[in-house]
mmCIF file of C-alpha atoms and ligand atoms in Angstrom:
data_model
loop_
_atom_site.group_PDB
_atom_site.id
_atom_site.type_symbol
_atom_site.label_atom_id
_atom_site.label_comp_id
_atom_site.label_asym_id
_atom_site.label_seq_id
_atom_site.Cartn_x
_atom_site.Cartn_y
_atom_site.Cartn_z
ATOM 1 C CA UNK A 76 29.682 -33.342 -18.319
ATOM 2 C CA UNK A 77 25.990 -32.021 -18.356
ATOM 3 C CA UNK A 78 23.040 -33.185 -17.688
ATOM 4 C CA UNK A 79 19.015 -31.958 -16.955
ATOM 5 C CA UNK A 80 16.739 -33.686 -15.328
ATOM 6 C CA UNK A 81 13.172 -31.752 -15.487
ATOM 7 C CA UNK A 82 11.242 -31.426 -12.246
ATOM 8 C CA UNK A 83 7.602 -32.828 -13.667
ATOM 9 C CA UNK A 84 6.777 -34.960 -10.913
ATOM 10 C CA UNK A 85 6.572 -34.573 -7.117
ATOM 11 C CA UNK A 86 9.769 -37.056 -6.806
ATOM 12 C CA UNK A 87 12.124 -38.885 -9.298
ATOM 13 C CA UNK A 88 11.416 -42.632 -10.161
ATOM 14 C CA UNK A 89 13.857 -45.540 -10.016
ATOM 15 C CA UNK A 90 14.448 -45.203 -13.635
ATOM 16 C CA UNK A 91 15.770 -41.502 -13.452
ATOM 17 C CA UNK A 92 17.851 -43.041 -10.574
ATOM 18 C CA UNK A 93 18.793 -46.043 -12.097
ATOM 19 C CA UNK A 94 20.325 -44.190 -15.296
ATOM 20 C CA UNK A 95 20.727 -40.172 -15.145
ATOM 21 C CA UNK A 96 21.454 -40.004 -11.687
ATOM 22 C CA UNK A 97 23.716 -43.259 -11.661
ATOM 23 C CA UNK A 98 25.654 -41.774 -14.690
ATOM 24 C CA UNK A 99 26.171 -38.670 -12.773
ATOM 25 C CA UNK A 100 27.718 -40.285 -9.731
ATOM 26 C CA UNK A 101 30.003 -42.071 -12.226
ATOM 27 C CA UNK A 102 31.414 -39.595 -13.836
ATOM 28 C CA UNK A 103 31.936 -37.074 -10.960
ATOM 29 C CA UNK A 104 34.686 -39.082 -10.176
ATOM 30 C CA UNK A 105 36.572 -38.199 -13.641
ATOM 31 C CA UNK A 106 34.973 -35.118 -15.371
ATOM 32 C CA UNK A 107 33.832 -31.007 -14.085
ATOM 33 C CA UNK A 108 29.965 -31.783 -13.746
ATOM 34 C CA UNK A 109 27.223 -29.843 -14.101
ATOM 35 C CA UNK A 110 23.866 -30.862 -13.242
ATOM 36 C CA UNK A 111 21.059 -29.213 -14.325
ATOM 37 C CA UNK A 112 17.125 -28.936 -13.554
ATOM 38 C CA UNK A 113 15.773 -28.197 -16.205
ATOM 39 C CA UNK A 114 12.725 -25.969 -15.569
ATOM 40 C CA UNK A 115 12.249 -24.286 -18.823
ATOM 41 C CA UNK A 116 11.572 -27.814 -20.148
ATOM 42 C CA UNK A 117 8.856 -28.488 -17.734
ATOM 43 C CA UNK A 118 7.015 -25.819 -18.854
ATOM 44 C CA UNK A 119 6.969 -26.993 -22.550
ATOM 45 C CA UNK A 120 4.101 -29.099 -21.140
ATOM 46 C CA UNK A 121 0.712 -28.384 -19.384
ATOM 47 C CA UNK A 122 2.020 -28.235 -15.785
ATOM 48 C CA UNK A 123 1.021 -26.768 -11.964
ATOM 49 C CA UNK A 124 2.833 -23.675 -11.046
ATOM 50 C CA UNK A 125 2.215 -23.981 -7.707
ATOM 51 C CA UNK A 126 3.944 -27.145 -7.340
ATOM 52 C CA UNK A 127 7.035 -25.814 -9.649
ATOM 53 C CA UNK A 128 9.145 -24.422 -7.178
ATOM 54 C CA UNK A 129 8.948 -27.087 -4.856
ATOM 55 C CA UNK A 130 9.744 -29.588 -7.406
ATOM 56 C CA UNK A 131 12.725 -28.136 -7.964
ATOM 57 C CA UNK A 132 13.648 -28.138 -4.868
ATOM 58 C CA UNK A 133 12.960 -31.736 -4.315
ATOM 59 C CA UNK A 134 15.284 -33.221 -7.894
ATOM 60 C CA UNK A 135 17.747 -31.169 -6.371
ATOM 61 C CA UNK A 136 17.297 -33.128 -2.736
ATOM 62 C CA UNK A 137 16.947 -36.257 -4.570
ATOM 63 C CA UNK A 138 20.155 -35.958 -6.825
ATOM 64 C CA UNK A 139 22.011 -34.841 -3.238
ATOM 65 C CA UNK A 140 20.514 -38.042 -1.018
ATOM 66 C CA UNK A 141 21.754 -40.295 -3.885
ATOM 67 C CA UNK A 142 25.119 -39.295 -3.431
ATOM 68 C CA UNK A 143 25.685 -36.921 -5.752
ATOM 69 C CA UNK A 144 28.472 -34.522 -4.030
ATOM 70 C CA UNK A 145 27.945 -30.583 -4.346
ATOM 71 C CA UNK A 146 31.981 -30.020 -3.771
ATOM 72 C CA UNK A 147 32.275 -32.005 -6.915
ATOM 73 C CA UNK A 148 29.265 -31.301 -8.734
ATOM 74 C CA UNK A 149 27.931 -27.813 -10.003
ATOM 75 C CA UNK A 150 24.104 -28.259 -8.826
ATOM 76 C CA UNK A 151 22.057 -24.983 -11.071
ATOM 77 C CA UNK A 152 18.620 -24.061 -11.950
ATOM 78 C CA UNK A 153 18.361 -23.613 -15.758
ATOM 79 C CA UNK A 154 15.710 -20.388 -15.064
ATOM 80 C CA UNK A 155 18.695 -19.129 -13.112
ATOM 81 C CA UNK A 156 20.659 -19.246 -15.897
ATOM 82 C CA UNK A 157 18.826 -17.068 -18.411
ATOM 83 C CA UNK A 158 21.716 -17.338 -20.818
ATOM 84 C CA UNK A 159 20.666 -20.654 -21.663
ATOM 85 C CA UNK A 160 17.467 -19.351 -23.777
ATOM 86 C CA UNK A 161 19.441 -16.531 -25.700
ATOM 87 C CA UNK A 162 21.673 -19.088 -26.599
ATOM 88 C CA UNK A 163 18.709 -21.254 -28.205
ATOM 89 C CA UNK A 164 17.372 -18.568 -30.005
ATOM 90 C CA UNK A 165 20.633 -17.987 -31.690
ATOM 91 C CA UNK A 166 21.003 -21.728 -32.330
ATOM 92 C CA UNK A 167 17.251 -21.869 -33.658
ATOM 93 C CA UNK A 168 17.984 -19.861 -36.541
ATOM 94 C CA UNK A 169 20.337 -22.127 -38.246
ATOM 95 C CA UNK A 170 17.885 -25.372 -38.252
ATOM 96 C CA UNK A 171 14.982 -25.881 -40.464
ATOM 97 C CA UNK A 172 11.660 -26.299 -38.786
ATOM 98 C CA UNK A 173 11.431 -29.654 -39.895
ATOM 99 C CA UNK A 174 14.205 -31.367 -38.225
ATOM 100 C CA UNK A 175 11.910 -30.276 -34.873
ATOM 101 C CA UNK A 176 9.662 -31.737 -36.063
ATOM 102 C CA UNK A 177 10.669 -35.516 -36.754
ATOM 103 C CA UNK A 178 12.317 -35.863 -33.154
ATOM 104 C CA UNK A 179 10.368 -38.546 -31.659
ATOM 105 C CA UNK A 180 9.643 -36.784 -28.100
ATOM 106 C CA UNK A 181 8.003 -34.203 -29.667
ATOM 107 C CA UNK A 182 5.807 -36.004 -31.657
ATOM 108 C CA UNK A 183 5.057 -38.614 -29.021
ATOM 109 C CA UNK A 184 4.363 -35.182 -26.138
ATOM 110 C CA UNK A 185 2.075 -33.595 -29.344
ATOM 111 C CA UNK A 186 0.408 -36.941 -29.617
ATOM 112 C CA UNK A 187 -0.265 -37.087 -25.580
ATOM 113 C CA UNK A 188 -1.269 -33.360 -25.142
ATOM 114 C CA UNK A 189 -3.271 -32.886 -27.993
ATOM 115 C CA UNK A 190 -1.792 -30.021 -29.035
ATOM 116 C CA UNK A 191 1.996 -28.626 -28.897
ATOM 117 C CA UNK A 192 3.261 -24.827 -28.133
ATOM 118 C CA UNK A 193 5.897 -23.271 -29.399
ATOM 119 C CA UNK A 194 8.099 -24.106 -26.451
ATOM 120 C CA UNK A 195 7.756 -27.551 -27.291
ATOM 121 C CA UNK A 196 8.659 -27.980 -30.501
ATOM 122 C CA UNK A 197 11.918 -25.502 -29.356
ATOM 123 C CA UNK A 198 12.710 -28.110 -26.757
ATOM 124 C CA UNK A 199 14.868 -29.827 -28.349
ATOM 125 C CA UNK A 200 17.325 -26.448 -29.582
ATOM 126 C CA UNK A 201 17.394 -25.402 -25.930
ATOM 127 C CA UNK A 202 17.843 -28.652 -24.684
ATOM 128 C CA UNK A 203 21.268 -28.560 -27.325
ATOM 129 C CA UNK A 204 21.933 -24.993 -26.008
ATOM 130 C CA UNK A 205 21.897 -26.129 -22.455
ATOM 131 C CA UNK A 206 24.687 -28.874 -23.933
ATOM 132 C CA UNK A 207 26.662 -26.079 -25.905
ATOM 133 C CA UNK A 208 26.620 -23.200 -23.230
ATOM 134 C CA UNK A 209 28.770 -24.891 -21.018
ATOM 135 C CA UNK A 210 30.780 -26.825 -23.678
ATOM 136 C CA UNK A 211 30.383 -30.459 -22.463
ATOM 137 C CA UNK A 212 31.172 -33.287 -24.164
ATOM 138 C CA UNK A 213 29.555 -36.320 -21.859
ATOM 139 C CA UNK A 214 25.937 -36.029 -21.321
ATOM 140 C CA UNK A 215 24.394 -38.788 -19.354
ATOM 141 C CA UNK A 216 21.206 -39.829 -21.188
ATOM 142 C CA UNK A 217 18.650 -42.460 -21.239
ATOM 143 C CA UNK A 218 18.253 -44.248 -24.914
ATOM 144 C CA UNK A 219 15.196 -42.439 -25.558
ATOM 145 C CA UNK A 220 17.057 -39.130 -25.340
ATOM 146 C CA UNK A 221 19.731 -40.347 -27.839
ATOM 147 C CA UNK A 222 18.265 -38.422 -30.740
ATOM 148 C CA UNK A 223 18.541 -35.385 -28.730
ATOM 149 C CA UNK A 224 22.360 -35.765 -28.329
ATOM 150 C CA UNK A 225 22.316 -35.847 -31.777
ATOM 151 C CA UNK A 226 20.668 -32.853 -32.705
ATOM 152 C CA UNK A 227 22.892 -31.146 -30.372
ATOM 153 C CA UNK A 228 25.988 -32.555 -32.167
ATOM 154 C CA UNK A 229 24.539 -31.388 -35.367
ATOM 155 C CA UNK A 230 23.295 -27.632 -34.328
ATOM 156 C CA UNK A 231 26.977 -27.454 -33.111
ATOM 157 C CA UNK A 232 28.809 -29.017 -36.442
ATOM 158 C CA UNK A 233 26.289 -26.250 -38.574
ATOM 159 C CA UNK A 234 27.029 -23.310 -36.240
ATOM 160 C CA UNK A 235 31.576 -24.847 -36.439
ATOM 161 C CA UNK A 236 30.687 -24.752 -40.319
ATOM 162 C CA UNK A 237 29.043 -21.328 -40.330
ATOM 163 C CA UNK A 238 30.781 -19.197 -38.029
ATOM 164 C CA UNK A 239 34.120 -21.161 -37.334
ATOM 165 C CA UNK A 240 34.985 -23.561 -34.598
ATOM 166 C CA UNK A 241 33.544 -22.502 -31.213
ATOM 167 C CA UNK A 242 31.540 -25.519 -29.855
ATOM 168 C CA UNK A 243 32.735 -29.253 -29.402
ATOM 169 C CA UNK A 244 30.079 -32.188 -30.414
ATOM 170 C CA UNK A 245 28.769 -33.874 -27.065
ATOM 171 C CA UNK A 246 28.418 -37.773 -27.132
ATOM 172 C CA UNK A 247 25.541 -39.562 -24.873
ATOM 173 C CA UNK A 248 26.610 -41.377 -22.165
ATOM 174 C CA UNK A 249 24.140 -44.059 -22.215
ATOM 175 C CA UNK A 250 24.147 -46.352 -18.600
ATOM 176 C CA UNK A 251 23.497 -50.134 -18.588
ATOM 177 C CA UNK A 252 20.568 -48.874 -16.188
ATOM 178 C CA UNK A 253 18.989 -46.461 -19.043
ATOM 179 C CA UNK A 254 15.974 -48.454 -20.261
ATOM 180 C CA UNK A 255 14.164 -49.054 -17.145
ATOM 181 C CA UNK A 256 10.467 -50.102 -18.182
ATOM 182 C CA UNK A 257 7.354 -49.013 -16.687
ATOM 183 C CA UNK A 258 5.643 -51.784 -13.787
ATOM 184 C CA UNK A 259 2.674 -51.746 -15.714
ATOM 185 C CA UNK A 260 4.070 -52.456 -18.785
ATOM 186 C CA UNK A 261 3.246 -49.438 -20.936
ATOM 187 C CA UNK A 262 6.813 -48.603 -22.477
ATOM 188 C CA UNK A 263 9.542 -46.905 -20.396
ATOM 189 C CA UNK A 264 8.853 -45.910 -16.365
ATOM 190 C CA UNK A 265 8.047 -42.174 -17.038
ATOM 191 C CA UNK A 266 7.547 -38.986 -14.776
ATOM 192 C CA UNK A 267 5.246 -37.339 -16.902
ATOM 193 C CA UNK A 268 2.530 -40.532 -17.423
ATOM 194 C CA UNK A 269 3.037 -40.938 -13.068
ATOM 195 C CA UNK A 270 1.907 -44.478 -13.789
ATOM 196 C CA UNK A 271 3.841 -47.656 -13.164
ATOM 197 C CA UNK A 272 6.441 -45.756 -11.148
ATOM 198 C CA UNK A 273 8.846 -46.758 -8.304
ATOM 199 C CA UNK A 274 9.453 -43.219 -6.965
ATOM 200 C CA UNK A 275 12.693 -42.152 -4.463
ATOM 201 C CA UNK A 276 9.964 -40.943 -2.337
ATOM 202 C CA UNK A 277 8.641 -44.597 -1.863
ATOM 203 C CA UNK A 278 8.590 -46.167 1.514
ATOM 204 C CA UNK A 279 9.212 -49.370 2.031
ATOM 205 C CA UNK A 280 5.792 -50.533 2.362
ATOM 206 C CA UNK A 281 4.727 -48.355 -0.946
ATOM 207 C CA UNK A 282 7.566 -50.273 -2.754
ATOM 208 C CA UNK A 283 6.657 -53.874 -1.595
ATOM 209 C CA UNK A 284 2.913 -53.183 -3.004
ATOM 210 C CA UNK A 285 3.641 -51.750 -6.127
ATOM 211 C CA UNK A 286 6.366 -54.171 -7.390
ATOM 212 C CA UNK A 287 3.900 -56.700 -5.947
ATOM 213 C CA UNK A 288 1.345 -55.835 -8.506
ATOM 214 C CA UNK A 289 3.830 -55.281 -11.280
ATOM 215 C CA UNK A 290 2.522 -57.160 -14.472
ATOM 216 C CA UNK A 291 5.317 -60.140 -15.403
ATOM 217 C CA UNK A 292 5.584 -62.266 -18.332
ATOM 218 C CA UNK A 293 1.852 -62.712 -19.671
ATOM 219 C CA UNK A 294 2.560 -66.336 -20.382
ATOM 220 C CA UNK A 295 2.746 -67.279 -16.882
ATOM 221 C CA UNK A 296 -1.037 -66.918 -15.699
ATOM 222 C CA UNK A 297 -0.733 -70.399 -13.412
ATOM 223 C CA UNK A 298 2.029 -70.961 -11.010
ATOM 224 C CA UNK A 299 3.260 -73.522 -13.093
ATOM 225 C CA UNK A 300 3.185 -71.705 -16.277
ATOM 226 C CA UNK A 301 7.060 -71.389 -17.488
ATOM 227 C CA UNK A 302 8.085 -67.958 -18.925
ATOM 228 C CA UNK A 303 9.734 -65.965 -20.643
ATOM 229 C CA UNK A 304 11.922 -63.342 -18.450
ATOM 230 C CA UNK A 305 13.308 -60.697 -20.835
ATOM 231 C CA UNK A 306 9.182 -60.137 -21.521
ATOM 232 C CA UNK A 307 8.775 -59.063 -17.854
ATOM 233 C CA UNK A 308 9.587 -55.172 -16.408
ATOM 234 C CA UNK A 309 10.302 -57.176 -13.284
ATOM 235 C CA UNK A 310 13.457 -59.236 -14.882
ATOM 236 C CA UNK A 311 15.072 -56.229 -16.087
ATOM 237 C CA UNK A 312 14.869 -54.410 -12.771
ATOM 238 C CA UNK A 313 16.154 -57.499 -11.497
ATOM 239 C CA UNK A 314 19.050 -57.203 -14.023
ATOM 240 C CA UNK A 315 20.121 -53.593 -12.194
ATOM 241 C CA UNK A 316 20.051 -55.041 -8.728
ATOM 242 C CA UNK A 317 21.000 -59.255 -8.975
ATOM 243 C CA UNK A 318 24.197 -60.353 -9.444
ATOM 244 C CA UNK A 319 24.647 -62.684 -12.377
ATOM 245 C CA UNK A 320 24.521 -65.609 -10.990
ATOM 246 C CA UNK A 321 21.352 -64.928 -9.231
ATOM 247 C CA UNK A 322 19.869 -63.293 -12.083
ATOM 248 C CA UNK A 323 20.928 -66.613 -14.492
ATOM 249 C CA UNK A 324 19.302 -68.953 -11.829
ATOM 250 C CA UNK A 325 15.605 -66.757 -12.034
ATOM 251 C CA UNK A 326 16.106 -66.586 -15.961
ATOM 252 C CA UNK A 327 16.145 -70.663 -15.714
ATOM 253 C CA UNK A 328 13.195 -71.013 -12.312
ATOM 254 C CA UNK A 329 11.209 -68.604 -14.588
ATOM 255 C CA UNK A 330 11.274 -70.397 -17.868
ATOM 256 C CA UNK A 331 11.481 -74.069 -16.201
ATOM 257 C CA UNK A 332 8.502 -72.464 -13.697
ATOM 258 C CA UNK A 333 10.429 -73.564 -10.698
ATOM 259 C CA UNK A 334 10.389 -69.876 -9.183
ATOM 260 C CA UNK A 335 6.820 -67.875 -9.024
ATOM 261 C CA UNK A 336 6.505 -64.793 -9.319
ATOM 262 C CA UNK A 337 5.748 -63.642 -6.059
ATOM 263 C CA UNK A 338 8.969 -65.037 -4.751
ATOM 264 C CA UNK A 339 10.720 -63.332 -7.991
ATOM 265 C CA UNK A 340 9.423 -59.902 -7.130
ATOM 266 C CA UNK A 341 9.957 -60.311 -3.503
ATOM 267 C CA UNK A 342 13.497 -60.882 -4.465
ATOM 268 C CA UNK A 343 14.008 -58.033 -6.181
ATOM 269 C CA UNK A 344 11.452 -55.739 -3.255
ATOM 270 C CA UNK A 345 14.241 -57.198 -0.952
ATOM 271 C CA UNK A 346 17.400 -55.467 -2.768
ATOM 272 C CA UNK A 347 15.395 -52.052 -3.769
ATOM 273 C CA UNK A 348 14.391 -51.786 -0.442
ATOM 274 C CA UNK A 349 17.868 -51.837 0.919
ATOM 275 C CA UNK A 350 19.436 -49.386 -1.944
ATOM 276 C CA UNK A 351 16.130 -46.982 -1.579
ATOM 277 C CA UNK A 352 15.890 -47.140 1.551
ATOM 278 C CA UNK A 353 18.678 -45.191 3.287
ATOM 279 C CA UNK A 354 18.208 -43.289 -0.221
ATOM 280 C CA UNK A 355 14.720 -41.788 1.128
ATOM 281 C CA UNK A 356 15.962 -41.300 4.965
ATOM 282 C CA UNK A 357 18.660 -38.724 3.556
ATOM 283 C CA UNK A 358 15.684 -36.925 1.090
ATOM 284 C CA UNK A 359 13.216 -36.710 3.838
ATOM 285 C CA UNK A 360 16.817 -35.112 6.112
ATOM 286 C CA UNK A 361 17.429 -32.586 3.487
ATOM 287 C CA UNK A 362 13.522 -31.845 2.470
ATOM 288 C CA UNK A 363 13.239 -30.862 6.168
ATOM 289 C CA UNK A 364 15.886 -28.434 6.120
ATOM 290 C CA UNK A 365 15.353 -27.517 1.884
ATOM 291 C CA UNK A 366 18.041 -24.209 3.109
ATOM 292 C CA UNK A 367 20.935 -26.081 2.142
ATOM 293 C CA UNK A 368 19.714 -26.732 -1.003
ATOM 294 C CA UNK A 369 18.959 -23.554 -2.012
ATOM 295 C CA UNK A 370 21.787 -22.880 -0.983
ATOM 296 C CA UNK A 371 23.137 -25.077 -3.512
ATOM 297 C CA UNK A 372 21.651 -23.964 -6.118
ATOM 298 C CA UNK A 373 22.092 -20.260 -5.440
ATOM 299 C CA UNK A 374 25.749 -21.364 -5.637
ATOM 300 C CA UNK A 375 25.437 -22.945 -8.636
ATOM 301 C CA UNK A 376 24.105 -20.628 -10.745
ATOM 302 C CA UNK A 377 27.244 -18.137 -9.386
ATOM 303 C CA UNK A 378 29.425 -20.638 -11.076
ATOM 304 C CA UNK A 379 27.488 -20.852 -14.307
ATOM 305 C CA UNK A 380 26.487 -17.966 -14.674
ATOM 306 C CA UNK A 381 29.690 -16.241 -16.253
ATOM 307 C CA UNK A 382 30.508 -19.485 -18.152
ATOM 308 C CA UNK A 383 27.651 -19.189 -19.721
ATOM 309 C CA UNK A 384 28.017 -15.489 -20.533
ATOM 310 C CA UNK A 385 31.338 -16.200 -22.043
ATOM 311 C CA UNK A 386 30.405 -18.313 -23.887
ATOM 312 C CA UNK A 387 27.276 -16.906 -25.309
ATOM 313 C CA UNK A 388 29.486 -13.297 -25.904
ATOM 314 C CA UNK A 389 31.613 -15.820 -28.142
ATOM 315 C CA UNK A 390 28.573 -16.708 -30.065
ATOM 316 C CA UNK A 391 26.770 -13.437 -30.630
ATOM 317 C CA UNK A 392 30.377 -11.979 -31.575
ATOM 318 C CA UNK A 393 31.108 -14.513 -34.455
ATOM 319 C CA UNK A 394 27.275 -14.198 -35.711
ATOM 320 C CA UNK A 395 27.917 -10.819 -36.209
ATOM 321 C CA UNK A 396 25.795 -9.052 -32.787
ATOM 322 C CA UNK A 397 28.872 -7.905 -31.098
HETATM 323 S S1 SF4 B 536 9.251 -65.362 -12.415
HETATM 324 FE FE1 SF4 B 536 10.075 -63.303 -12.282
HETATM 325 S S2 SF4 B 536 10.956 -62.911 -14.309
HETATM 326 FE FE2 SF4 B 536 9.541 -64.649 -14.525
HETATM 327 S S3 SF4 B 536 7.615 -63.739 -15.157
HETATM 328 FE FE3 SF4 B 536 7.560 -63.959 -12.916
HETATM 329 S S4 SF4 B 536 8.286 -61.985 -12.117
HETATM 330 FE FE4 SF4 B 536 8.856 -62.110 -14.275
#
């Protein structure tokens, strides 16, 4: 199993927790893991590099305070790993220009910058090289970054086709959690827009307020408005935390009006407050001592380092460069 997460923001958001990170603690129970963060990416976009490194460092707390275990679980920096980029370039010359072009991220991230580099529109052939290098065939993915997985499968069925059989076609692992939206309301709860976010850095008070002025169903302005609850951000965070029965009971208050909305969302403050909580105690633990996770990561890319070279040594030798 891989997966990246890219450091853009000063902490992860509930989202990232709810569906990369909650894959990942899934499936290091079954499969060899290797986590990724992805700093190349993060660079693809207009970005601080004085707050790089310590991002970095702080996904990598993040992913360890949620439980993810580092005896199981091979933590890496992609920069560490510069196999990962001669790998893409490799890749990038068997796929038309065009097919970077229609992927959705990079037209939406073109849209929102303005303008797009050249590491951009590559994104998406070293995101499938990051995939490839290591082999993996689960990558934990939210829905949005479904068309990626494909690509990937795709770049590795056209390099099988030209060269012979060297790479197996990785499948998303999509979690129930994956499509967490944003508490304003404005599509999915992103790092890069920083708005609308529930971050793993939250205190409790921070989380209170913000799902406290999370927008709900638009239909219920009065307290005695009925509504609709799959139109509200609020509902489906409630649908990661509530058991069913709960949830069916708010479903019915909200649409017969007999629950308002300030008892719904201090419902659901109530359970992310207790699953955060101890979450952000064992963040601010390692932050304090970030050694250990450097550590970490210094171990991490030991171990992928000469996987990836193998495997990249397999590639250059069937295209012919060795
Ligand atoms: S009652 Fe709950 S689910 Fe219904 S609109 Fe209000 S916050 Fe959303």
């Amino acid at each position: 199993m891989f997966t990246g997460l890219q450091p853009t923001a000063a902490s992860l958001h509930i989202g990232n927790y709810l569906s990369a990170i909650k894959g990942v603690l899934a499936l290091q129970e079954t499969h060899e893991c290797i986590l990724c963060v992805v700093d190349y990416h993060a660079i693809t976009v207009p970005y601080d590099p004085a707050q790089l490194y310590q991002r970095r460092i702080n996904i990598a707390a993040e992913y360890l305070a949620a439980g993810v275990d580092p005896e199981r679980v091979t933590m890496v920096v992609q920069s560490d790993v510069p196999e990962h980029v001669e790998l893409a370039w490799l890749l990038g010359c068997l796929v038309p220009v065009p097919k970077f072009e229609q992927l959705p991220t990079y037209k939406d991230k073109k849209a929102r910058y303005g303008s797009a580099g050249f590491g951009l529109l590559a994104y998406p052939i070293l995101m499938a090289a990051d995939i490839l290098i290591y082999k993996a065939e689960a990558v934990p993915v939210g829905k949005d970054q479904q068309p990626h997985i494909e690509f990937a499968r795709e770049v590795a069925r056209r390099f099988n086709h030209t060269f012979g059989p060297t790479f197996p076609e990785p499948h998303a692992e999509i979690n129930a959690g994956a499509y967490i939206p944003s508490l304003d309301g404005q599509g999915a709860m992103s790092k890069s827009s920083g708005k609308g976010t529930l971050n793993l850095s939250d205190d409790e008070a921070t989380i209170r307020r913000k799902l406290a002025r999370a927008v709900t169903d638009p239909a219920r302005i009065r307290r005695t408005d009925p509504g609709e609850p799959t139109r509200c951000p609020v509902y489906t965070l409630h649908g990661c935390y509530t058991p069913q029965p709960e949830l069916e009971q708010i479903a019915a208050g909200c649409r017969s009006a007999a629950i308002g909305c300030l008892e719904c969302k201090r419902l659901l403050a109530d359970e992310v407050v207790a699953d955060l909580g101890p979450l952000a105690a064992r963040r601010a633990a390692l932050l304090a001592h970030p050694d250990r996770v450097r550590e970490i990561l210094a171990a991490g890319a030991k171990t992928c380092r000469p996987l990836a070279r193998q495997t990249l040594d397999e590639a250059r030798h069937k295209m012919g460069l060795s």
